[in-house]
Amino acid sequence: MDLRELAQRRFHRAFESLTAREQKVVERVAQRRHISRNVQREVQEQLTLGQRLADRVAAFGGSWTFILLFAGLLFLWVLLNSLVLLHWKEAFDPYPYILLNLVLSMLAALQAPIIMMSQNRQAAKDRAEAEHDYEVNLKAELEILALHEKVDALLDRQWKELMTMQQEQMQVLRELVRAREPSASGKGG
């Protein structure tokens, strides 16, 4: 089927006025080719080393393992500094733990942009998947419409065949009735 004709039949618009995504779907329908693909793999293959590292850091930073390790490290820091302060009166980071505060601030300053980069990339992945889902759904809808048309055409053809058969049967019945009428009137007279 011609692309322009298919676009006009399905979208009631010219092929040229369709979006690039719609044109791609129309082309795939016309060629009877599948449109589904593994979007996750495509996105994953395009990631740079830095992007993959950022994703791993964000995944670790948002895990219970990180929370428990970090809580343990904080507890150990406070405990060591408090015990040293009690015994020797000189801790390397006495209460209010200014050095710990500095380390935590630097960690947050580094970790926040890395997590944001990962979130932005995840949003881009989600957009790519949504666009792909739209294409697959649109193609499925077009295929279903084509199937409806085929079924409707089959029903119309069968209906016409049934009507033709009924008319032929009616004609045969009329002929039988006519054939019996003269013989019935001849016997009765």
Coordinates of N, CA, C and O in Angstrom, one line a residue, residues 8 25 33 59 62 64 70 79 83 125-126 129 132 159 170:
Q8 N -3.5 8.8 4.7 CA -4.8 9.4 4.5 C -5.9 8.6 5.1 O -6.8 9.1 5.7
V25 N 6.1 5.0 11.8 CA 5.1 3.9 12.0 C 4.4 3.6 10.7 O 4.2 2.4 10.4
R33 N 6.7 -4.5 8.7 CA 7.9 -4.8 9.6 C 7.6 -4.5 11.0 O 6.8 -3.6 11.3
A59 N 23.3 4.5 42.5 CA 22.6 3.3 42.9 C 23.2 2.9 44.3 O 22.4 2.5 45.2
G62 N 22.0 5.3 47.1 CA 20.6 5.2 47.5 C 20.2 3.8 48.0 O 19.1 3.4 47.9
W64 N 20.5 0.6 51.0 CA 20.6 0.3 52.4 C 22.0 0.0 52.8 O 22.4 0.3 53.9
F70 N 27.4 4.0 56.2 CA 27.7 5.4 56.6 C 27.3 5.6 58.0 O 28.0 6.3 58.7
L79 N 32.3 7.8 68.3 CA 32.8 6.9 69.4 C 34.3 7.1 69.7 O 34.7 7.3 70.8
L83 N 35.9 8.7 73.0 CA 36.7 7.9 73.9 C 38.1 8.6 74.0 O 38.7 8.6 75.1
K125 N 15.9 8.0 29.7 CA 15.5 6.6 29.4 C 14.0 6.4 29.4 O 13.4 5.8 28.6
D126 N 13.3 7.0 30.4 CA 11.9 6.9 30.6 C 11.2 7.5 29.4 O 10.2 7.0 28.8
E129 N 11.6 5.3 26.4 CA 10.6 4.1 26.5 C 9.2 4.6 26.2 O 8.5 3.8 25.6
H132 N 8.8 5.0 22.5 CA 8.8 3.7 21.9 C 7.4 3.0 22.1 O 6.8 2.4 21.2
W159 N -22.3 -11.6 3.3 CA -23.7 -11.1 3.3 C -24.3 -11.1 1.9 O -25.4 -11.5 1.6
M170 N -35.2 -18.5 -3.5 CA -36.6 -18.0 -3.7 C -37.0 -18.3 -5.2 O -38.2 -18.6 -5.4

